[in-house]
XYZ file of C-alpha atoms in Angstrom:
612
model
C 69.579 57.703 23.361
C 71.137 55.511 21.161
C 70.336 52.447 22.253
C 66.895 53.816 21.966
C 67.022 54.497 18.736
C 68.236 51.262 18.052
C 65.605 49.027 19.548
C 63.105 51.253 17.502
C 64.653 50.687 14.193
C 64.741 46.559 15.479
C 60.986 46.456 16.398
C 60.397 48.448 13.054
C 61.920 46.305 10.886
C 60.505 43.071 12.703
C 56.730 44.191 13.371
C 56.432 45.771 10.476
C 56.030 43.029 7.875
C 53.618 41.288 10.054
C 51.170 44.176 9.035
C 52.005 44.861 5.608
C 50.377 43.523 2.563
C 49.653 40.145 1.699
C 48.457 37.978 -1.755
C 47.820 34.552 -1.390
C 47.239 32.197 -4.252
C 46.507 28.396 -3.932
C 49.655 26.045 -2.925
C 50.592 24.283 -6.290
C 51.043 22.579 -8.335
C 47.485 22.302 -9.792
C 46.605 19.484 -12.048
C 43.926 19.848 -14.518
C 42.101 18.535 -17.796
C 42.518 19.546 -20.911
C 38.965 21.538 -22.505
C 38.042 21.989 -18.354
C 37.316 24.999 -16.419
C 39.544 26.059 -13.606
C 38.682 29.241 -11.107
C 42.397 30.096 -9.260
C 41.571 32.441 -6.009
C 43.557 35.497 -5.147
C 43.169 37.532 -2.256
C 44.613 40.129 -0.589
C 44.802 40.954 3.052
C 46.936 43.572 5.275
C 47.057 46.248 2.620
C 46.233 50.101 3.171
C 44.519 52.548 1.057
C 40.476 51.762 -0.044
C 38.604 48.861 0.665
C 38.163 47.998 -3.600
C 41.721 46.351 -4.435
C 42.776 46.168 -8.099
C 44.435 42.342 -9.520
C 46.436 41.709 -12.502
C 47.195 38.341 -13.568
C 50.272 37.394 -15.286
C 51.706 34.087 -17.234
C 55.420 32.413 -17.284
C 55.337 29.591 -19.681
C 57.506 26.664 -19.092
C 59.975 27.607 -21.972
C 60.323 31.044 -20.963
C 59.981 30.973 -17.265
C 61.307 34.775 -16.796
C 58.870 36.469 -19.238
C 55.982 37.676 -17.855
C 52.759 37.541 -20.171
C 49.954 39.717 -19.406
C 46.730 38.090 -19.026
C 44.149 40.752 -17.846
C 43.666 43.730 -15.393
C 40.505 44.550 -13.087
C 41.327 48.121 -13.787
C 42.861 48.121 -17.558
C 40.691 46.674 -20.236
C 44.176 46.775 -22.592
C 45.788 44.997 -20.392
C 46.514 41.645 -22.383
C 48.653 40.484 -24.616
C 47.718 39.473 -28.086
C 48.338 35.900 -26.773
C 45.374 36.073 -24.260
C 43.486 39.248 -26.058
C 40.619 37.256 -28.170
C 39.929 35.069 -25.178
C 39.585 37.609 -22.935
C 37.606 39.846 -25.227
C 35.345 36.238 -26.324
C 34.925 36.139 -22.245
C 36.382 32.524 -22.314
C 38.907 34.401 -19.573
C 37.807 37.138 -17.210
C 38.637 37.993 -13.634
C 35.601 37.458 -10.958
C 35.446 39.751 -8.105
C 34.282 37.317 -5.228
C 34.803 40.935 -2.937
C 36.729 44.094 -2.701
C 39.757 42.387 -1.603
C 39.413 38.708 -3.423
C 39.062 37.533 -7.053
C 39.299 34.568 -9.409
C 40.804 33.945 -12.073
C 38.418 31.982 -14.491
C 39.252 29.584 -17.693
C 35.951 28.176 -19.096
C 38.300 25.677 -21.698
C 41.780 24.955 -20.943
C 44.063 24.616 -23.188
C 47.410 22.592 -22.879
C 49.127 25.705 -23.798
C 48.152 27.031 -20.635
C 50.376 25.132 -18.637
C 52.757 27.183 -16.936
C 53.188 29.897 -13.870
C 50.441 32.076 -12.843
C 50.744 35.014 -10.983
C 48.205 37.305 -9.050
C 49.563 40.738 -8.600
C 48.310 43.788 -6.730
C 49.100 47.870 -7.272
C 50.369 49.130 -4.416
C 47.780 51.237 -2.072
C 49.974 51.211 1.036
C 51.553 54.446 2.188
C 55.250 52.447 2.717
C 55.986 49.493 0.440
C 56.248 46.443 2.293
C 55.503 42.612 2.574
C 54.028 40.407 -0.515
C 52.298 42.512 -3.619
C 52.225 38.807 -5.858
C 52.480 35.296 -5.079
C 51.844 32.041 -7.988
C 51.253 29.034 -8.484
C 51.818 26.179 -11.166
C 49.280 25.108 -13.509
C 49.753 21.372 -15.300
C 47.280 20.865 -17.776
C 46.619 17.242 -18.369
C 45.667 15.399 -20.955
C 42.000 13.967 -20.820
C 42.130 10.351 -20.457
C 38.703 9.697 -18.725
C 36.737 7.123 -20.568
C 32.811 6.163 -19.872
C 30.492 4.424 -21.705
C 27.994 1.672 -21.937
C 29.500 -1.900 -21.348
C 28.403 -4.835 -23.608
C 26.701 -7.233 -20.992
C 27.114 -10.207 -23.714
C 31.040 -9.912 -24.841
C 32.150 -7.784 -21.485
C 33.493 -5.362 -23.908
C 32.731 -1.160 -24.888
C 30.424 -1.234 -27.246
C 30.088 2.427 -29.038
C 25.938 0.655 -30.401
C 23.165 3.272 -29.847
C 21.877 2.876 -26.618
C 20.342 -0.598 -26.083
C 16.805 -1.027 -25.890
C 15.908 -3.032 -22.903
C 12.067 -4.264 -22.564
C 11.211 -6.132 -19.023
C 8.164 -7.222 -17.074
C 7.498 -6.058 -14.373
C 9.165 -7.370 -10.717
C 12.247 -8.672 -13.031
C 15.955 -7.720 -12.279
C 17.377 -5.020 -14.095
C 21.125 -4.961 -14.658
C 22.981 -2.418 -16.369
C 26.812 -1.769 -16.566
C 28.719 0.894 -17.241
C 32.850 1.239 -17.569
C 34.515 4.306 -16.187
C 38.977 3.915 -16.259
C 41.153 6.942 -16.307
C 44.747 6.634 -17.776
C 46.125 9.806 -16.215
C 50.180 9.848 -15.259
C 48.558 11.255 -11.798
C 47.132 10.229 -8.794
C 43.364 10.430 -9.359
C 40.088 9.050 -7.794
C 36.809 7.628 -9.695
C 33.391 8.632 -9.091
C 30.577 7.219 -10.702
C 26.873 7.430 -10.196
C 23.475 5.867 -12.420
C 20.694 8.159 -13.443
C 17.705 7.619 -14.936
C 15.485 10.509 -16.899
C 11.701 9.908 -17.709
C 10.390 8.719 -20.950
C 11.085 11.263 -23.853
C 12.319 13.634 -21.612
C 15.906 15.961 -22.516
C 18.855 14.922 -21.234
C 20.155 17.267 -18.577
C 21.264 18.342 -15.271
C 17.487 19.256 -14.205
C 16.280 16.492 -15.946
C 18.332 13.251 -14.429
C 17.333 11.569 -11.723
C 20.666 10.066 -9.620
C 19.612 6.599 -8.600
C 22.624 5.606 -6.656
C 26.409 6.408 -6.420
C 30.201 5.003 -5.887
C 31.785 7.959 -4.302
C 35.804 8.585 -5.056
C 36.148 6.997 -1.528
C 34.519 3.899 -2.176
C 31.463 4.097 -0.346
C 28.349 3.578 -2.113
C 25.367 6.310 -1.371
C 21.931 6.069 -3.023
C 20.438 9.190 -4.176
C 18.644 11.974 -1.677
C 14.921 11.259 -2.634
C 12.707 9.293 -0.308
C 12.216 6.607 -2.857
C 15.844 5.158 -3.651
C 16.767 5.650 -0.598
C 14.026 3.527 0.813
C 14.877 1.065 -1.945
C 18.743 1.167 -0.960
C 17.936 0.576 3.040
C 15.734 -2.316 1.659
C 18.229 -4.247 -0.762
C 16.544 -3.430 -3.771
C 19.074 -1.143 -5.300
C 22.837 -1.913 -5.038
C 25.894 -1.464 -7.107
C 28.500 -4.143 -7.610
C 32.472 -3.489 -8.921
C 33.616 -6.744 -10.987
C 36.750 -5.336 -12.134
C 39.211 -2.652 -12.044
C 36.523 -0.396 -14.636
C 33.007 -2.174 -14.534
C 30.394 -1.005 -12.236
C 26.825 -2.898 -12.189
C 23.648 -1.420 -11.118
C 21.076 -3.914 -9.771
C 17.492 -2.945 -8.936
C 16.230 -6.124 -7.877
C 12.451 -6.178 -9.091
C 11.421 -3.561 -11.573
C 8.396 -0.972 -11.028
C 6.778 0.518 -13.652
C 7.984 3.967 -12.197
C 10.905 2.600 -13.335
C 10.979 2.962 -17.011
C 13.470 5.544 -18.869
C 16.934 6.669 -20.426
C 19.613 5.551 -17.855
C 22.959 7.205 -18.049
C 26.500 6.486 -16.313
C 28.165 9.722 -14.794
C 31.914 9.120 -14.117
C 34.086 12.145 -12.552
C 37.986 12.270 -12.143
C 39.023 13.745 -8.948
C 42.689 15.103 -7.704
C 43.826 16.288 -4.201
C 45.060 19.650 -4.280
C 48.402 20.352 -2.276
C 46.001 21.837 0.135
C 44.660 18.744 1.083
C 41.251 19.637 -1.136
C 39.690 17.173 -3.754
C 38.848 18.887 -7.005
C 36.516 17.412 -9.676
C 38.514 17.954 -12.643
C 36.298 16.159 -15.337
C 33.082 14.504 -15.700
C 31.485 12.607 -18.209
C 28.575 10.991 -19.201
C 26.976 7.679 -21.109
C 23.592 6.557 -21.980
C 22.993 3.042 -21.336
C 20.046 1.600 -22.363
C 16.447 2.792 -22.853
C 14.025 0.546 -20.976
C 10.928 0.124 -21.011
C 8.971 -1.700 -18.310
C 5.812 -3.472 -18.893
C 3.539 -4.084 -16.301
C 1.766 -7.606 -14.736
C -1.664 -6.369 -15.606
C -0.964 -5.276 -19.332
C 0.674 -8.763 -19.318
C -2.234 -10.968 -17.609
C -4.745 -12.636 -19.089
C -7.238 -14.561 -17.641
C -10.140 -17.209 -19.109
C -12.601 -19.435 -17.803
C -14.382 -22.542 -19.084
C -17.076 -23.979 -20.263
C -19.012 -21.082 -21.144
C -22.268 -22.564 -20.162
C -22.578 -25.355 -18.392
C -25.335 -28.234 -17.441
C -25.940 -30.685 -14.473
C -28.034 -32.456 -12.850
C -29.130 -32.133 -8.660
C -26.621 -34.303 -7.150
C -24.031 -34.497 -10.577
C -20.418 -32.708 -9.984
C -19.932 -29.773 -11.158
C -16.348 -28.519 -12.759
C -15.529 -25.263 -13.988
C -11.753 -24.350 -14.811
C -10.297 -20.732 -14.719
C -7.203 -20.396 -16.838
C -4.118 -17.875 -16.007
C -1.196 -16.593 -18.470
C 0.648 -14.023 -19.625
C 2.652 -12.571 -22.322
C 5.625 -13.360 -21.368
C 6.666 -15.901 -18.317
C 6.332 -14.044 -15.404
C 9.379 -13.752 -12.972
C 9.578 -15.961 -9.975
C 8.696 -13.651 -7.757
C 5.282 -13.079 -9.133
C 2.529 -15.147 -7.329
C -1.409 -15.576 -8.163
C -4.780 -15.695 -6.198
C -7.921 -17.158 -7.134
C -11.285 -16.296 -6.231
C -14.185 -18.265 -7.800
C -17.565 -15.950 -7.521
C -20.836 -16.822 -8.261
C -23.970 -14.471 -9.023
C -26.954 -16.586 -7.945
C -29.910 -16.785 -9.589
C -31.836 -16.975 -6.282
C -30.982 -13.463 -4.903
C -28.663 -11.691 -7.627
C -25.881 -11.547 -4.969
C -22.186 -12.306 -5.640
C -20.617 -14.483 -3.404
C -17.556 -16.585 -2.601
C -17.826 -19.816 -3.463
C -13.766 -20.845 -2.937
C -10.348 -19.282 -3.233
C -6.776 -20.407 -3.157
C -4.338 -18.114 -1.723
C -0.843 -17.313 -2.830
C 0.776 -20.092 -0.429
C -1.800 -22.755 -1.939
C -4.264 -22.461 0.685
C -8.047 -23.216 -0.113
C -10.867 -21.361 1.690
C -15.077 -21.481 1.330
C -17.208 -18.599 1.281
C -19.201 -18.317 4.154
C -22.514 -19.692 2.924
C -20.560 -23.231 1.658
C -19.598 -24.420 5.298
C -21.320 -24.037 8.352
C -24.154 -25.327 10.308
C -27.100 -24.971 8.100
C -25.377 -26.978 5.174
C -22.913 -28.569 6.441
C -19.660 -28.970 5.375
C -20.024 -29.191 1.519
C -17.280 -31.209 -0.656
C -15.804 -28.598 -2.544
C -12.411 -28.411 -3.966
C -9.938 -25.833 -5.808
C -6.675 -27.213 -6.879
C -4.026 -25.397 -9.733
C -3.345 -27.831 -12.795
C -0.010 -27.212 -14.823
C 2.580 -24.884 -14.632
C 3.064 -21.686 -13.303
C 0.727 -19.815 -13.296
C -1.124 -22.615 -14.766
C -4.929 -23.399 -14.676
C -7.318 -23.609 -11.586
C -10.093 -26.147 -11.409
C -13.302 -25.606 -9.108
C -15.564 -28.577 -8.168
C -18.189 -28.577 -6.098
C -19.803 -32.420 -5.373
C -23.320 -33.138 -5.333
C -24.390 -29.774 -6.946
C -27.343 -28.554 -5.271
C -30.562 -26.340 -7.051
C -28.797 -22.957 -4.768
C -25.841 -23.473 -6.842
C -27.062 -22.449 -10.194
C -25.638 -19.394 -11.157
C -22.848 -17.282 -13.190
C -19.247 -18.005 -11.899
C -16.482 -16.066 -12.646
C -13.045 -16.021 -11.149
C -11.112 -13.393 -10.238
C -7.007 -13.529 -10.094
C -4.994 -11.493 -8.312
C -1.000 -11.151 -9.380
C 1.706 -9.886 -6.459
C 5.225 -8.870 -5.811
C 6.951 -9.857 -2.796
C 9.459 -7.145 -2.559
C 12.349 -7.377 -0.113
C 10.941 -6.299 3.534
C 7.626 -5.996 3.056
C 4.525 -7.697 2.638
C 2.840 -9.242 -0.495
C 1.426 -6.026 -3.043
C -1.069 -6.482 -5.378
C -0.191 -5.461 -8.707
C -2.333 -6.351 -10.979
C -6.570 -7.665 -10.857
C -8.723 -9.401 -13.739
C -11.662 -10.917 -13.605
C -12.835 -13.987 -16.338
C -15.959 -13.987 -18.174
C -18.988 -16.194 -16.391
C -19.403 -19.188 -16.719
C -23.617 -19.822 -16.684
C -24.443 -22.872 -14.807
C -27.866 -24.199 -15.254
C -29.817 -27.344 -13.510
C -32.569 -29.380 -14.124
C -34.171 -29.756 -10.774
C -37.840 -31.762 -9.595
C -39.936 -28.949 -7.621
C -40.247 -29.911 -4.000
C -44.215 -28.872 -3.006
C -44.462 -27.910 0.580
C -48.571 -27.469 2.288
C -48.715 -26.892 6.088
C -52.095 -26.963 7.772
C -52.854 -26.132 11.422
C -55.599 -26.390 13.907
C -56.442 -26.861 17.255
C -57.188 -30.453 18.374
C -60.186 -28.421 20.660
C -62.175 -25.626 19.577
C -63.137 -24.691 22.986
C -60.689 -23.944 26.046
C -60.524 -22.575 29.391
C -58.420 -21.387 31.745
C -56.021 -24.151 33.025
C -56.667 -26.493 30.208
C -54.621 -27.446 27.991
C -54.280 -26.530 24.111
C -53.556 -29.057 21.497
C -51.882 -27.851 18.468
C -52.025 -29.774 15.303
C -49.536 -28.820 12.181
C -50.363 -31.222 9.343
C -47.837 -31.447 6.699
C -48.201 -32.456 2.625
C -45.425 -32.770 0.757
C -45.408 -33.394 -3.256
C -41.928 -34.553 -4.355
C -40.067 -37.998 -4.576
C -36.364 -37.226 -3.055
C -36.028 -38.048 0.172
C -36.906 -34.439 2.410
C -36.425 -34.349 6.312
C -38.753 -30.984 7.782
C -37.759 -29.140 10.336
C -40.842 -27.555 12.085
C -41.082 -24.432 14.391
C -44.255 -23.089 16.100
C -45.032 -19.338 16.704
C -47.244 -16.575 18.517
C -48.340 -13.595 18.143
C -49.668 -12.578 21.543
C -51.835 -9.078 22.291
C -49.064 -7.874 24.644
C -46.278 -8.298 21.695
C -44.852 -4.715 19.607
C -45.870 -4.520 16.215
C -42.728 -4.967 15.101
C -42.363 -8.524 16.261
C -43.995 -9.471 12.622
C -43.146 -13.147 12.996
C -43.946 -13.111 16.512
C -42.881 -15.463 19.306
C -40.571 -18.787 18.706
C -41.802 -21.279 20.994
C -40.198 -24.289 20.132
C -38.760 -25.812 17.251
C -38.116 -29.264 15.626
C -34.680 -29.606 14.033
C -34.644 -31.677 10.598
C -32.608 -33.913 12.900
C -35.581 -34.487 15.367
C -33.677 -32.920 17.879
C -36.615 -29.732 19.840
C -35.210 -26.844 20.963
C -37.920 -24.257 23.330
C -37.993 -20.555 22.487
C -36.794 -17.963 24.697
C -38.136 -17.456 28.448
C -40.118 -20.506 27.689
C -39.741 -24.071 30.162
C -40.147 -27.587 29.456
C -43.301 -27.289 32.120
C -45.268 -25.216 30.144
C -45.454 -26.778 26.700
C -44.182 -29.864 24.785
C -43.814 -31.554 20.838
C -44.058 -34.842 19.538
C -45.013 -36.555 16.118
C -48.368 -38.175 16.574
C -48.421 -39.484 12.427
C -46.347 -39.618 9.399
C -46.249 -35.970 8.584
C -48.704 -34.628 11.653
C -46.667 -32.801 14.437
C -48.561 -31.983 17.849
C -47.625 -28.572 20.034
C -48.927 -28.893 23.760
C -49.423 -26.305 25.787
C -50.230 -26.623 29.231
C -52.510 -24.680 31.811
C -53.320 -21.913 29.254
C -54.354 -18.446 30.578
C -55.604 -15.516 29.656
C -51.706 -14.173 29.015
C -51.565 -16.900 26.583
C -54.590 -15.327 23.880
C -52.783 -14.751 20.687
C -52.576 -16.147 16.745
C -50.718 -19.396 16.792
C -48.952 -21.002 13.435
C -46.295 -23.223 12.854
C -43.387 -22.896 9.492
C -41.940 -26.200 7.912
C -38.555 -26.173 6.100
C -37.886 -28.707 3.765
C -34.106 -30.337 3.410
C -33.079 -32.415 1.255
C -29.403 -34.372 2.137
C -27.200 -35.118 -0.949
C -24.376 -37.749 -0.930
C -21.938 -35.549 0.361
C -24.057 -35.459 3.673
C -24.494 -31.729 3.113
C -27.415 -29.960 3.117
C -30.355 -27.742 0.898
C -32.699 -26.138 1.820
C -35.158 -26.998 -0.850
C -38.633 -24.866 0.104
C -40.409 -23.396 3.194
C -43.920 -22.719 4.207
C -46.255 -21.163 7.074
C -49.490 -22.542 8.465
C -52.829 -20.608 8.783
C -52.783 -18.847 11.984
C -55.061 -20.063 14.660
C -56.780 -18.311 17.586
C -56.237 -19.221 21.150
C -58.656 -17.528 23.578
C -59.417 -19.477 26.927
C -62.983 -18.681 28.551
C -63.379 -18.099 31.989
C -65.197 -21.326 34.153
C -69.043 -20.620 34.714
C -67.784 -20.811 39.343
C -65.840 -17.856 38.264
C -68.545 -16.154 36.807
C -71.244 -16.743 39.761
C -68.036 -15.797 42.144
C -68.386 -12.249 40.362
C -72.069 -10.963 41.738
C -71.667 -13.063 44.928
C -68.661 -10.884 45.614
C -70.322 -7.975 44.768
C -73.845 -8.407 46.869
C -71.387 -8.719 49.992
C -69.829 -5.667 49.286
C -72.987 -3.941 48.735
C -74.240 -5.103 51.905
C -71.317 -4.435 53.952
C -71.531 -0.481 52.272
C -75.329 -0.377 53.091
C -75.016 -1.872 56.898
C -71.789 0.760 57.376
C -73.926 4.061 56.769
C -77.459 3.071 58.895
C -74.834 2.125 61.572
C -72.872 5.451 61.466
C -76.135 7.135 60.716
C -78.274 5.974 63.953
C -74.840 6.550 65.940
C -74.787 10.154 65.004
C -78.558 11.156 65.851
C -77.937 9.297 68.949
C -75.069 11.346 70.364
C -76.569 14.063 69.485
C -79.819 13.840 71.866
C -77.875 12.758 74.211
C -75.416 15.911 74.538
C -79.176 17.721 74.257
C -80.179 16.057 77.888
C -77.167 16.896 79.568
C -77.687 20.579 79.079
């Protein structure tokens, strides 16, 4: 019975503490800042009695490491001493109640006085006293050595200047630096991150926009938002370290977005024994206010002469010219359009344009098979972005107009294509020319008034032309046959004469049934071969006049229709007799048929009589 007893008391005395109270305060010691907050946990765990624990917090200062000072009480509101009573009462200290069992202790301002021994303690609840009712840690308050501000980018040195104002154009580099260095006796990391708030906007936690980072480990984050983290991924924002307490932020080509108060944010960070890091100061700088003006506020754009005269065949030279404010960064490339507003039709056009590489393109209606290819050029005189000169050789009547050009400024930004970021378009240039009236008279008729059927027709289109440049016509022939829809208003093409000399039949018309020659100076003859009655319809032939200028391209200098002219071909006077001659026979024929059937009929019928 005794050795009973015994093993009882042993497994009592052992298993007992494993289920008795517990406090548990950080592992120390804690390091931090002077005029910094600090929140020191205590919990307790294991204890008996209600689930709402009470915590008093205690102080041993350095010199008198055996007195205990009373800081304050979750259950006493006397509880301090007159060393801690105004703060307490002010609410600079105060216990938080994180849950019934765990609190912190919080110090919104340390003071260096505060170094020393903290203790958590807990009033018993338990039915037996046993295991841990306290437990502390050391608290070093250090001095605050952390030093940020705005670094001088001319001498390399701390300049204590208002913020600098910064003015750039647009697509420029921006650079700003900011020095962050910590003196502390301690082992301590750096943090420091570049913000940026809007134009006129507060200063402030909601207000600053984190651009990009250099965590305490080294590694360099940009910020969360879509934007500079895009612009990270792509090169355009990055952060360089040229000493021991410089940091650079680059954003390689400015946006207008980007304009604003930018601030360094440096924060001093220790390792708790624990193996935690704790931010035990931060600070702030404002670096420089910039302002970012854009390419199109910047651009301005000209042309000359403001009116200009030639003569048909002269060259004519306009110039468009292309600055800005300021020199625009490298990066910043032009396009020019020259546009014309002709006088004919009111349209705008393209007459040329040179491309941001330097290469020169015509508008669709200054190259291709009706004129030829014109000798027009677009080159850039001076320096960038310089002046653009448009000539066009042999100017033609179709080119008087008002011409205009219109430049186009871009930013190549790193991986991705060419964006337009600024447009302006110059005042017209009014281009007039004296020109000698080409007069154009087409007269058709038919070389026979009379055909029929089989013949063949002989089309005559006489030309008269009033003008002394030399003109080559190009001549087409038409019909308007019975069968055709009404909508075919210009009717059928049947075959056309090129100002080359070079024919050319119509659709779902052969060589056998028709064919063109020049029988005088300006007489062209259509024939058209074994004509029938498919074939009625108006007939009239169109001449274009062209008119070649030195360049060997082309103008189409006036057009004009022909009366129309009436093909009908009669029938021969054999097919007319063939008409009644076919129709006596048939008569006959009809005529013979019923007497025959008739007398047939009666005759069958007597006979069937007899028989009965």
């Amino acid at each position: 019975m005794e050795t009973v007893g015994f093993w009882f008391f042993f497994l009592a005395s052992v298993l007992g503490p494993c289920s008795s109270r517990e406090v548990k305060v950080p592992a120390g010691p804690l390091f931090r800042v002077e005029g910094t907050s600090i929140s020191i946990p205590c919990n307790v765990s294991r204890y008996e009695g209600p689930a709402l624990q009470n915590f008093e917090w205690f102080m041993y200062r350095p010199d008198s490491p055996a007195n205990s000072i009373s800081i304050v009480s979750t259950k006493d509101p006397n509880f301090s001493y007159a060393l801690f009573a105004d703060r307490v009462k002010s609410g600079e200290i105060y216990i938080h109640r994180v849950s019934g069992d765990s609190v912190e202790l919080r110090i919104k301002r340390l003071r260096q006085e505060d170094a020393g021994v903290f203790e958590c303690y807990t009033p018993t609840t338990d039915a037996n006293y046993y295991g841990s009712y306290s437990d502390k840690v050391n608290l070093q308050v250090i001095p605050d050595s952390l030093q940020v501000s705005a670094k001088s980018v001319h001498k390399g040195r701390l300049s204590a200047a208002p913020p600098l104002q910064l003015t750039l154009t647009e697509g420029r580099e921006l650079h700003l630096s900011c020095s962050a260095l910590s003196e502390s006796l301690q082992h301590t990391h750096l943090s420091v991150s570049f913000g940026v708030t809007a134009p006129d906007a507060p200063v402030g936690r909601q207000t600053l926009q984190e651009i990009i980072s250099v965590q305490r480990d080294f590694s360099v984050i940009p910020a969360s938002t879509q934007v500079y983290s895009q612009r990270f991924q792509k090169g355009e924002v990055r952060v360089e370290k040229s000493d021991s307490s410089a940091y650079k932020m680059i954003i390689a080509r400015a946006l207008p977005q980007d304009a604003g108060t930018y601030h360094c944010t440096a924060a001093q960070w220790i390792q708790d024994p624990d193996g935690s890091w704790q931010k035990i100061t931060e600070k702030r700088s404002v670096l420089a206010q910039v302002t970012v003006q854009t390419i199109e506020s910047q651009l301005k754009v000209s042309s000359r002469p403001r009116e200009l005269h030639v003569r048909s065949g002269e060259t004519l030279e306009v110039f468009c010219n292309v600055s800005t404010v300021v020199p625009p960064p490298p990066d910043v490339l032009f396009s020019v359009d020259w546009l014309v507003i002709s006088l004919q039709d009111s349209r705008e056009q393209l007459v040329a344009a040179i491309s941001t590489d330097g290469v020169v393109s015509l508008g669709e209606n200054y190259a291709g098979a009706d004129v030829g290819m014109r000798h027009i050029s677009l080159e850039k005189l001076g320096p960038h972005p310089g002046s653009f000169r448009l000539r066009i050789h042999s100017a033609q009547p179709g080119d008087v107009g008002a011409y205009s050009c219109r430049v186009k400024a871009f930013v190549s930004y790193p991986g991705q294509e060419l964006q337009v970021v600024a447009s302006k378009i110059s005042q017209p240039v009014t281009v007039t020319m004296l020109t000698q009236d080409v007069g154009l008279q087409v007269n058709m008729w038919l070389a026979s008034p009379t055909l029929h059927s089989g013949d063949t027709a002989l089309l005559l289109c006489n030309v008269s032309i009033d003008t002394t440049q030399s003109v080559h016509l190009e001549v087409n022939w038409w019909v308007e046959l019975s069968e055709d829809e009404p909508e075919e208003k210009d009717g059928r093409l049947l075959v056309s004469v090129n100002r080359e000399g070079v024919s050319e039949l119509g659709i779902h018309v052969s060589d056998k049934e028709l064919s063109v020659d020049k029988v005088e100076h300006q007489c062209y003859r259509l024939r058209k071969f074994n004509i029938q009655a498919a074939d009625e319809g108006n007939y009239h032939c169109s001449v274009t006049a062209w008119i070649q200028y030195p360049d060997r391209s082309w103008y189409k200098a006036t057009s004009a229709i022909s009366n129309s002219i009436i093909v009908y071909p009669y029938a021969h006077a054999k097919d007319l007799l063939l008409i009644p001659l076919v129709g006596g026979v048939a008569s006959a024929l009809f005529v013979g048929i019923t007497i025959l059937s008739t007398v047939t009929c009666c005759y069958m019928r007597r006979l069937r009589s007899r028989k009965r």
